[in-house]
Structure formats: structure tokens, C-alpha cells
Coordinates of C-alpha atoms and ligand atoms in Angstrom, one line a residue:
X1 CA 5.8 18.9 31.5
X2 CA 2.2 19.5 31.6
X3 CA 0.0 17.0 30.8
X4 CA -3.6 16.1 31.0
X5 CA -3.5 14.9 34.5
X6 CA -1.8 18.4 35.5
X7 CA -3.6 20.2 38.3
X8 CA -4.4 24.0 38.0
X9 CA -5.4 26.5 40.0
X10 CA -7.9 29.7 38.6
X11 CA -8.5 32.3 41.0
X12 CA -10.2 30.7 44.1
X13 CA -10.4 27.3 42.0
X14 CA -8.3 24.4 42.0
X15 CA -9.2 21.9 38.8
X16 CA -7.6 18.2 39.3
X17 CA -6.9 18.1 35.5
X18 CA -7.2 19.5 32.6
X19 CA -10.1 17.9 31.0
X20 CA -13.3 19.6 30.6
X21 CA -16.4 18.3 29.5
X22 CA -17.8 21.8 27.5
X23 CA -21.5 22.8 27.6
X24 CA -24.2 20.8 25.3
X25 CA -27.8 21.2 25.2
X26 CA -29.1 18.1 26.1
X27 CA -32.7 18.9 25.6
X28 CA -33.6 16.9 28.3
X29 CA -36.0 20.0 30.6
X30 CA -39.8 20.7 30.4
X31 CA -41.2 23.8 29.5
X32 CA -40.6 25.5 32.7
X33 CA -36.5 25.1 32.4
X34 CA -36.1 23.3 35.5
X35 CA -33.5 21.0 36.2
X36 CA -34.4 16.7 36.5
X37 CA -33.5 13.9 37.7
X38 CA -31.8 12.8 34.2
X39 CA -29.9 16.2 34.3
X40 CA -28.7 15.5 37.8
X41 CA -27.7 11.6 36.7
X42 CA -26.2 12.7 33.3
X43 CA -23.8 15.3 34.7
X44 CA -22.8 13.3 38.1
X45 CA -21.6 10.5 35.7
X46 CA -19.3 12.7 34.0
X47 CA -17.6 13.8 37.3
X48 CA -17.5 10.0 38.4
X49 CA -15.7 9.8 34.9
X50 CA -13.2 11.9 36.1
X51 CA -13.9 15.0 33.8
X52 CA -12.0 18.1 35.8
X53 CA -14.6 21.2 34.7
X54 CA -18.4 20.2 34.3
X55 CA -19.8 22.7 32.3
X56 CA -23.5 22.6 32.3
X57 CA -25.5 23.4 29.2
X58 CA -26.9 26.6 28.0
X59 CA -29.3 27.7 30.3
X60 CA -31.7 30.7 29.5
X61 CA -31.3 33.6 31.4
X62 CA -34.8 34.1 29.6
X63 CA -37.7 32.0 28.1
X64 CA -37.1 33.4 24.8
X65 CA -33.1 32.9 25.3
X66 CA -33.7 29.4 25.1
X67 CA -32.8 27.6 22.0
X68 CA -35.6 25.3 22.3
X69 CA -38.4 25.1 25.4
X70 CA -36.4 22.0 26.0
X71 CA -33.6 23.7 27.7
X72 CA -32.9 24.9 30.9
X73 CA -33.9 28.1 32.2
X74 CA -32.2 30.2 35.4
X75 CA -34.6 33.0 35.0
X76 CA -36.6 32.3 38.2
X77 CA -35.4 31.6 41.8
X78 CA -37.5 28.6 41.3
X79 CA -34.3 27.1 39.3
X80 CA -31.9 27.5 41.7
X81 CA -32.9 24.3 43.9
X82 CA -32.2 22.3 41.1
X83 CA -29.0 23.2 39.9
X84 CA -27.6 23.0 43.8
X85 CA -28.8 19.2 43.4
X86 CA -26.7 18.9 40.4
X87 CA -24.1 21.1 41.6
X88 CA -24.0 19.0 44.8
X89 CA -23.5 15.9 43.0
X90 CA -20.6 17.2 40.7
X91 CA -18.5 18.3 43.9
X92 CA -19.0 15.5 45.8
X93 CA -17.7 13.2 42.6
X94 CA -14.5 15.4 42.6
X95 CA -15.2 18.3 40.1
X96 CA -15.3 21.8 39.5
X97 CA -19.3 23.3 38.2
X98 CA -19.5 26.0 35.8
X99 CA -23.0 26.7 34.3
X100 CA -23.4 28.7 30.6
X101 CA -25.5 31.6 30.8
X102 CA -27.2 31.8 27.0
X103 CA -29.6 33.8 25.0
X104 CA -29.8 32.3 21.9
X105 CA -30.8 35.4 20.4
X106 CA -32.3 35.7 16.5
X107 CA -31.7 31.3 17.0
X108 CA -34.2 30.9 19.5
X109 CA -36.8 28.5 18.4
X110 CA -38.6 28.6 21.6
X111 CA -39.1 32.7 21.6
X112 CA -42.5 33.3 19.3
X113 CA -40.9 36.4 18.3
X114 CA -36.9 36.4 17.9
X115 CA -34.9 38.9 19.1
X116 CA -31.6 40.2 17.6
X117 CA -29.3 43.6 17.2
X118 CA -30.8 43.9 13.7
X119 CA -33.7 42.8 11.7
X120 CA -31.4 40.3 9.7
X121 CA -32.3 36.4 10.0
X122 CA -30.2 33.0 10.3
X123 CA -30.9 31.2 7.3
X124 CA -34.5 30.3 6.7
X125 CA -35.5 31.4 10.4
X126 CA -38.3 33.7 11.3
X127 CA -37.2 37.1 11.0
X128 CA -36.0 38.5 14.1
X129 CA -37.1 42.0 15.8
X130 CA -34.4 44.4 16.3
X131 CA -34.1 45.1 20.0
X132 CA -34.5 48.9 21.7
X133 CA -32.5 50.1 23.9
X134 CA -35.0 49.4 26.6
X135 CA -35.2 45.8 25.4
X136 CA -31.4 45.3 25.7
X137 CA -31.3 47.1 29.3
X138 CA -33.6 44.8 30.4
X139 CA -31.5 41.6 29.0
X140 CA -28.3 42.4 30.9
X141 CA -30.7 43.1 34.3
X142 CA -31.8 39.2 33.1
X143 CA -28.2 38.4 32.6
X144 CA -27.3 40.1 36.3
X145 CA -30.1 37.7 38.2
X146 CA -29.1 35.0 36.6
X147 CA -25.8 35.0 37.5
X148 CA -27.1 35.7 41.7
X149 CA -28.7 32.4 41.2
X150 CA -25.9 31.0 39.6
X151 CA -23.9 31.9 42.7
X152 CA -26.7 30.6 44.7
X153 CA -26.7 27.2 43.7
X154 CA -22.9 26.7 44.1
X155 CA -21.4 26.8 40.9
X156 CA -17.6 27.4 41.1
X157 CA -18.0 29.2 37.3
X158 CA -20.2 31.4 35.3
X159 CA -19.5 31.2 31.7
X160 CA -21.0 33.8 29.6
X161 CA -22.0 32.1 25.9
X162 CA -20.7 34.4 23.5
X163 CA -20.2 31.9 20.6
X164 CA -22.0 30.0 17.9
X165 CA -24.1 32.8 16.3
X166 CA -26.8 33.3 19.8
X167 CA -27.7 36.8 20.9
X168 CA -23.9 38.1 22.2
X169 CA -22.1 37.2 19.2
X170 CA -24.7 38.7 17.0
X171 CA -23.8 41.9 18.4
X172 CA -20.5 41.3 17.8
X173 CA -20.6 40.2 14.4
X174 CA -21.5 43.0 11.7
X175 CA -22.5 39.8 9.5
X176 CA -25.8 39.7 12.0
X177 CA -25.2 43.8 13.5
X178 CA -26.1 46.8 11.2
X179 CA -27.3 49.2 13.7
X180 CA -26.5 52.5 14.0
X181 CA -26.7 53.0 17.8
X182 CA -24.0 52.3 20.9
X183 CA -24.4 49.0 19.6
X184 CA -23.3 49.0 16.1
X185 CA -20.5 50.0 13.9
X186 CA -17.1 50.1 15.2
X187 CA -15.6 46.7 17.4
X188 CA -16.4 48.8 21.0
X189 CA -19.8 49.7 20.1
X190 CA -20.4 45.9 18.9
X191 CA -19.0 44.5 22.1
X192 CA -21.0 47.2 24.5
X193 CA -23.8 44.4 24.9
X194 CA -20.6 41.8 26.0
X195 CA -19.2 44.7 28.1
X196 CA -22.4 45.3 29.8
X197 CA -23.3 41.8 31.0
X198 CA -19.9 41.3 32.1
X199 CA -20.4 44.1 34.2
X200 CA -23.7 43.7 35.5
X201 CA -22.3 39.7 35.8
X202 CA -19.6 40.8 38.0
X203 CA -21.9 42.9 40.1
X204 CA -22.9 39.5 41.5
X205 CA -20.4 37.2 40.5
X206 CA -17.3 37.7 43.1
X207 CA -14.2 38.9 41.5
X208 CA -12.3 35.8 43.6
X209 CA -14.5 33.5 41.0
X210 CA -13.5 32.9 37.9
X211 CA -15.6 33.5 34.5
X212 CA -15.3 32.0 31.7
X213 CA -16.1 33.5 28.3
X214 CA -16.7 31.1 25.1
X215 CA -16.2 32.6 21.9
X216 CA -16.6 31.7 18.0
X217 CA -13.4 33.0 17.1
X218 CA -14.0 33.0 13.3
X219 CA -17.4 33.3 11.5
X220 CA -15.6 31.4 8.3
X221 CA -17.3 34.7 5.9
X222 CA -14.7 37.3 5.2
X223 CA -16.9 40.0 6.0
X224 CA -17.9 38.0 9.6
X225 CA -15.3 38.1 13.5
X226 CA -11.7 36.6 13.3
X227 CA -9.8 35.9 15.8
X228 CA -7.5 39.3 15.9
X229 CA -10.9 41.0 16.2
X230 CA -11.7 39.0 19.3
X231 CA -8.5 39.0 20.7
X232 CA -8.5 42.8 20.8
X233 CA -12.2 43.1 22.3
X234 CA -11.1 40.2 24.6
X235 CA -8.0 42.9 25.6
X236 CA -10.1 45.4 26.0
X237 CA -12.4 44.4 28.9
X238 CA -11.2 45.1 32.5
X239 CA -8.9 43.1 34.1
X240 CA -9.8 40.5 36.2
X241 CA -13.6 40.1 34.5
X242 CA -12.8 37.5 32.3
X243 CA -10.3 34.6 33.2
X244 CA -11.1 31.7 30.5
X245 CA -11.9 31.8 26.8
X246 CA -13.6 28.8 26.0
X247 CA -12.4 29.1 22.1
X248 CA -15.4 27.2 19.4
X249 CA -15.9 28.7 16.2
X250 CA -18.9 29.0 13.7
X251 CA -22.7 29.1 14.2
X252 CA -23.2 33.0 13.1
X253 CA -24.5 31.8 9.1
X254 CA -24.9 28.4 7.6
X255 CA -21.5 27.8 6.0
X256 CA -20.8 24.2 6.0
X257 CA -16.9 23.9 8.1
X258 CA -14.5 21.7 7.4
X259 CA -13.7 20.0 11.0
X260 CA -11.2 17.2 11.2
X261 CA -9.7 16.7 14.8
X262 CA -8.0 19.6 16.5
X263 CA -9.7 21.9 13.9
X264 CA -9.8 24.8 16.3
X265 CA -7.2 24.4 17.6
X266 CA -4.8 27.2 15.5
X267 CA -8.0 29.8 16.9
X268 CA -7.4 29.1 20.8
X269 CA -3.2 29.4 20.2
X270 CA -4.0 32.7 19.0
X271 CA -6.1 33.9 21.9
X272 CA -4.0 32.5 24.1
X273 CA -0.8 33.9 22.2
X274 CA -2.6 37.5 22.3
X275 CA -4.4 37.5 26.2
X276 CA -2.4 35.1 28.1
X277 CA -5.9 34.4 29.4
X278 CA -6.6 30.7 30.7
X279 CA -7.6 29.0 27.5
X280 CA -9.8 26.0 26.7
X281 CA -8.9 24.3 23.3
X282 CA -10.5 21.2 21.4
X283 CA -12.7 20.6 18.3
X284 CA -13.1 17.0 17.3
X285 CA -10.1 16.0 20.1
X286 CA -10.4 12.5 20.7
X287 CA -7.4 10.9 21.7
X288 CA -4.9 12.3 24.7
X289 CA -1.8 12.0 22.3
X290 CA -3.2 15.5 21.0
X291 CA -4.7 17.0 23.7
X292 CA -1.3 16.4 26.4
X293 CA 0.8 18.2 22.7
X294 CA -1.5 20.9 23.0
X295 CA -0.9 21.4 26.2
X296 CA 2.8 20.5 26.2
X297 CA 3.4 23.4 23.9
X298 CA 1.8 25.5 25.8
X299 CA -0.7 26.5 23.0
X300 CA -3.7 26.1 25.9
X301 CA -4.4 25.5 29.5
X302 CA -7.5 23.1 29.2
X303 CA -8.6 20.5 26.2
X304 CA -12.7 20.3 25.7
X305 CA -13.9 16.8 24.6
X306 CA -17.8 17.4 23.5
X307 CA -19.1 14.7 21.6
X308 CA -16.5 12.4 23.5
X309 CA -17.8 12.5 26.9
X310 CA -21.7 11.9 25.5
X311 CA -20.1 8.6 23.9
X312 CA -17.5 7.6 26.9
X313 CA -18.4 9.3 30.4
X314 CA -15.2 7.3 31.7
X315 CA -13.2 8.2 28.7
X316 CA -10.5 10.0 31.2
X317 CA -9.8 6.6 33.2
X318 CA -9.0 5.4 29.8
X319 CA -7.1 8.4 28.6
X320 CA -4.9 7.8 32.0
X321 CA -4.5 4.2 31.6
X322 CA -3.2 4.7 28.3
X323 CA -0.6 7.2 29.7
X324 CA 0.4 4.8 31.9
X325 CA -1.0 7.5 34.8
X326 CA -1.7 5.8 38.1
X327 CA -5.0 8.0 38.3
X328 CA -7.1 7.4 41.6
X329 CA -10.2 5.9 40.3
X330 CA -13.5 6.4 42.3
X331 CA -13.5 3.9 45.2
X332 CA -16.9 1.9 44.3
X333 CA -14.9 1.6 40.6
X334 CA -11.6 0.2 41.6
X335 CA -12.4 -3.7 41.4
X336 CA -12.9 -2.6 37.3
X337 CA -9.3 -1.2 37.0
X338 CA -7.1 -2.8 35.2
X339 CA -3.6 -2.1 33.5
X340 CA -4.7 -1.2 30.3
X341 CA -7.7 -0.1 29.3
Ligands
FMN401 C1 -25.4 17.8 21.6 C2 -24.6 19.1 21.6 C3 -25.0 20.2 22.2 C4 -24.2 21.3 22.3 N1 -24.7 22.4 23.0 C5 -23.8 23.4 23.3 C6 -24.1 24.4 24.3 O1 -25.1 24.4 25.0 N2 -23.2 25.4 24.4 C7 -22.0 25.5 23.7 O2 -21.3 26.5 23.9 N3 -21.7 24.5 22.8 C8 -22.6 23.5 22.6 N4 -22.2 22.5 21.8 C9 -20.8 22.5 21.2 C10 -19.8 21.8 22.1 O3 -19.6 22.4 23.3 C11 -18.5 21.6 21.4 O4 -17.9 22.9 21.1 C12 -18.6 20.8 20.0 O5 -19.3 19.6 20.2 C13 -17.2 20.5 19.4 O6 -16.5 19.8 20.3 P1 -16.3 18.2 20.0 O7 -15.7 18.1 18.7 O8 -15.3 17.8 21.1 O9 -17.6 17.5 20.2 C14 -23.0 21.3 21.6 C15 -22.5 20.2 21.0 C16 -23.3 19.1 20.9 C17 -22.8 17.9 20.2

């Protein structure tokens, strides 16, 4: 039965377990997006905490992707020494690297002027300029450099952000997309942007590597994405381009959500149900009695634990001891292992 402490295997991958620690923003970086030393420390104590997928924050493929000029940035070649210092340090603790390469879109509060498929703004934000076509050519070339120096600096997987209401799902969202162009309307003209970094992505990114794509499967407005919605746009790219959905949900509009723990859950069982894809599920998991059910049904692959692994870096040695799992701790650790813990 497959449980937490369950290797798996993703293209030319091999992850020890099943426990992923999924991006946050730590708004930690200077203005100029590069990497530190608290960075390299905060992310090489999660792999010494056992966590199988490290998956780096947003980083801005942009300045004016950023959510804040607080975050990291990969949009010069002067970042990529950085991340191989973090990258370095999260393989030689035992785990797999994936960075997320954001724009945050119409939610950037570090671009002066926003930009967005339409000139609709989130909540009380600044109002966003609609982008040309020009504008959004030049985005995905951003998007395609970003993910050489992604490749460049190690990292086992790129993960495209295409949740929590930042420039990629505000294409595909008609809640935050009224244009009349390729890039509105119908579902494939609101996923053309998606389509297009994924291709210009891949044009770097080796096909033996796998990609990860993390989606807010429901908006929680009628009118907003579901998950059927994403499912089929998630069917429709080419095979082999997309081998995780990281499933989240919310951000596009202030709605308050009700989250209780495994509150995404149902969302991810559905992706996975409709693409068979490799699918990362959590929301508020903070216990392994739910996350090895989850995976025991089969209803995902890999369990995300956010705010978990900010409280409790070592939360898996725990996890395992409670499973009674004789889980090889990290050698300068052992003298602390004890039955129970
Ligand atoms: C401080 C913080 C920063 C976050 N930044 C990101 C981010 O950069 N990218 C992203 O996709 N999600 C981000 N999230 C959302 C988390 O990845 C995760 O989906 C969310 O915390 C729910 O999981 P949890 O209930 O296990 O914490 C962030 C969450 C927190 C708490």
C-alpha cells in the first residue's frame, strides 16, 4: 500500500517519499531578486527534515512578475549562481529541487504599472494595463530564459505558477479575461498564454524532466474556472509537457474560503480522476493519518504541507516515527532519534 514514505519515480526523477514542501514566498530577497544566505539555510533545513520535493518560491521571470521587490527574481544570468548554491545544498541533504516560475500579473505590488489580459483590477488594487500582443510575446520569451537558467542552476523541476489569481490564471479565468483577441473568449483562446510558455518552456526544459503545473482549480464565483474546466485545458496540452498538477485553489477575487484540513482535497481527486497526471494534494494537511488515506486511495500521488513545514522543518521524522517507519535519519541527527516522537 502506498504510503508517505513510498518512493516514486517522474520521468528522469526518483523522489524518496511523497512529501513535498510546496512553494511560499518567503520575502526574504533584496531588490535585485537574488538568492541569500537565509534562502540557502531556510530551504537546506527542509531537505535535512526529510521533505522529498523542495519547491522553491515564486520567483519572477520579470521585475514586474514579482509579487513584492522582496521576491526572488530569475530574470538575469546573474541569478543563476545563487539558486545552484541552494540547489546544491538541497541534493546533497537527499532531495529533489523544483523552482516556480511566477508572474504575479494584475497582483504585482512591486510592478509600478500592473499588467493583466484585461483592464479589470483585484479588489482595491491599482488598475492594471491590458497587455498587447507584443507585450505578451515578450513574456513567454521571459518565461523561455527563465526556465535555461532554471536548467542551469540544477533544478530537477520547473513548475509553471498557474494558480492563485497571478498573470497565467488571469488569462484563464474570464472573471479577470474579457478580451476579444487569441487570448479571450472560448477555454483555448484563454489557455493560449499557458500553451505558449509551456511551449517556449519546453524549448529549454528537456522533455526527460519533469514539469510541474500548479493550478487554482476553482475560483469559488460561479461565473470564475472549476475544476472540469481545467481538467479539459489540462487534456488538451501535448503529451509529455506537463507531468504534475500541483492542485491549490482560490486567489483570482477576494472571496473569503472556507478551508478546514484536506479542503482541496475533492479538487486534486478530480484532476487526477480526469488526467491520470502525477498529482500533488493538500490544503491545511497536518497530520499523516490523512495524507498516507489520500494516498492509499489512490486520490493523489504527492501530499503538500505549506504552513506545516514553516512551523516543523523535521515534521517528516515525526510523521515517520509516528508510523512506526524506521526512516533513516540524517547521520549528524541520529543521537536525537528516539521511538516516539
Ligand atoms: C507564507 C506563504 C507563502 C506562499 N507563497 C506561495 C507561492 O510562492 N507560490 C504558491 O503557489 N503558493 C504559495 N503559498 C500557498 C502554499 O503553497 C499552500 O498552497 C498553502 O499554504 C496551503 O497549504 P497549507 O494549508 O498546507 O499551508 C504560500 C503560502 C504561504 C503560507
Amino acid at each position: 500500500m502506498t504510503h508517505l514514505f513510498t518512493p516514486l519515480k517522474i520521468k528522469d526523477i526518483t523522489l524518496k517519499n511523497r512529501i513535498v514542501m510546496p512553494s511560499m514566498c518567503m520575502y526574504s530577497a533584496a531588490d535585485n531578486g537574488m538568492p541569500n544566505d537565509f534562502h540557502v539555510v531556510h530551504y537546506a533545513t527542509r531537505a535535512i527534515g526529510q521533505m522529498g520535493l523542495i519547491m522553491v518560491e515564486a520567483t519572477g521571470i520579470e521585475p514586474d512578475g514579482r509579487i513584492t521587490n522582496a521576491d526572488l527574481g530569475i530574470w538575469d544570468d546573474e541569478h543563476v549562481k545563487g539558486f545552484k548554491w541552494i540547489t546544491k545544498q538541497i541534493h546533497a541533504n537527499g532531495a529533489v529541487a523544483g523552482i516556480q516560475l511566477a508572474h504575479a500579473g494584475r497582483k504585482s505590488k512591486a510592478a509600478v504599472t500592473k499588467k493583466a489580459p484585461s483592464a479589470i483590477a483585484f479588489g482595491d488594487y491599482d488598475m492594471p494595463h491590458a497587455l498587447t500582443v507584443d507585450e505578451i510575446s515578450d513574456i513567454i520569451e521571459k518565461y523561455k530564459q527563465a526556465a535555461r537558467r532554471a536548467l542551469e542552476a540544477n533544478f530537477d523541476i520547473i513548475e509553471i505558477h498557474a494558480a492563485h489569481g497571478y498573470l497565467i490564471h488571469e488569462f484563464i479565468s474570464p472573471l479577470s479575461n474579457e478580451r476579444s483577441d487569441q487570448y479571450g473568449g472560448s477555454t483555448i483562446n484563454r489557455a493560449r498564454l499557458l500553451h505558449q510558455v509551456l511551449e517556449a518552456v519546453r524549448s529549454e526544459w528537456p522533455l526527460d524532466k519533469p514539469l510541474s503545473l500548479r493550478i487554482s482549480a476553482e475560483d469559488y464565483v460561479k461565473e470564475g474556472i472549476h475544476p472540469q474546466e481545467w481538467a479539459d485545458i489540462i487534456k488538451g496540452i501535448p503529451h509529455g509537457y506537463v507531468d504534475i498538477v500541483h492542485v491549490s485553489s482560490g486567489g483570482l477575487v477576494p472571496v473569503k474560503i472556507d478551508d478546514y484540513p484536506g479542503y482541496q482535497l475533492m479538487f486534486a481527486k478530480k484532476i487526477k480522476k480526469e488526467t491520470n497526471l502525477v498529482v500533488i494534494a493538500g490544503g491545511l494537511i497536518e497530520d499523516q493519518v490523512m495524507a498516507n488515506g489520500v494516498l492509499e486511495a489512490l486520490e493523489a500521488d504527492l501530499i503538500f504541507f505549506g504552513r506545516l513545514s514553516l512551523r516543523d522543518p523535521y515534521f517528516p521524522l515525526r510523521f515517520a516515527s509516528r508510523m512506526r517507519y524506521d526512516l533513516e535519519w540524517p547521520e549528524p541527527y541520529i543521537r536525537g532519534k528516539k521511538v516516539s516522537y
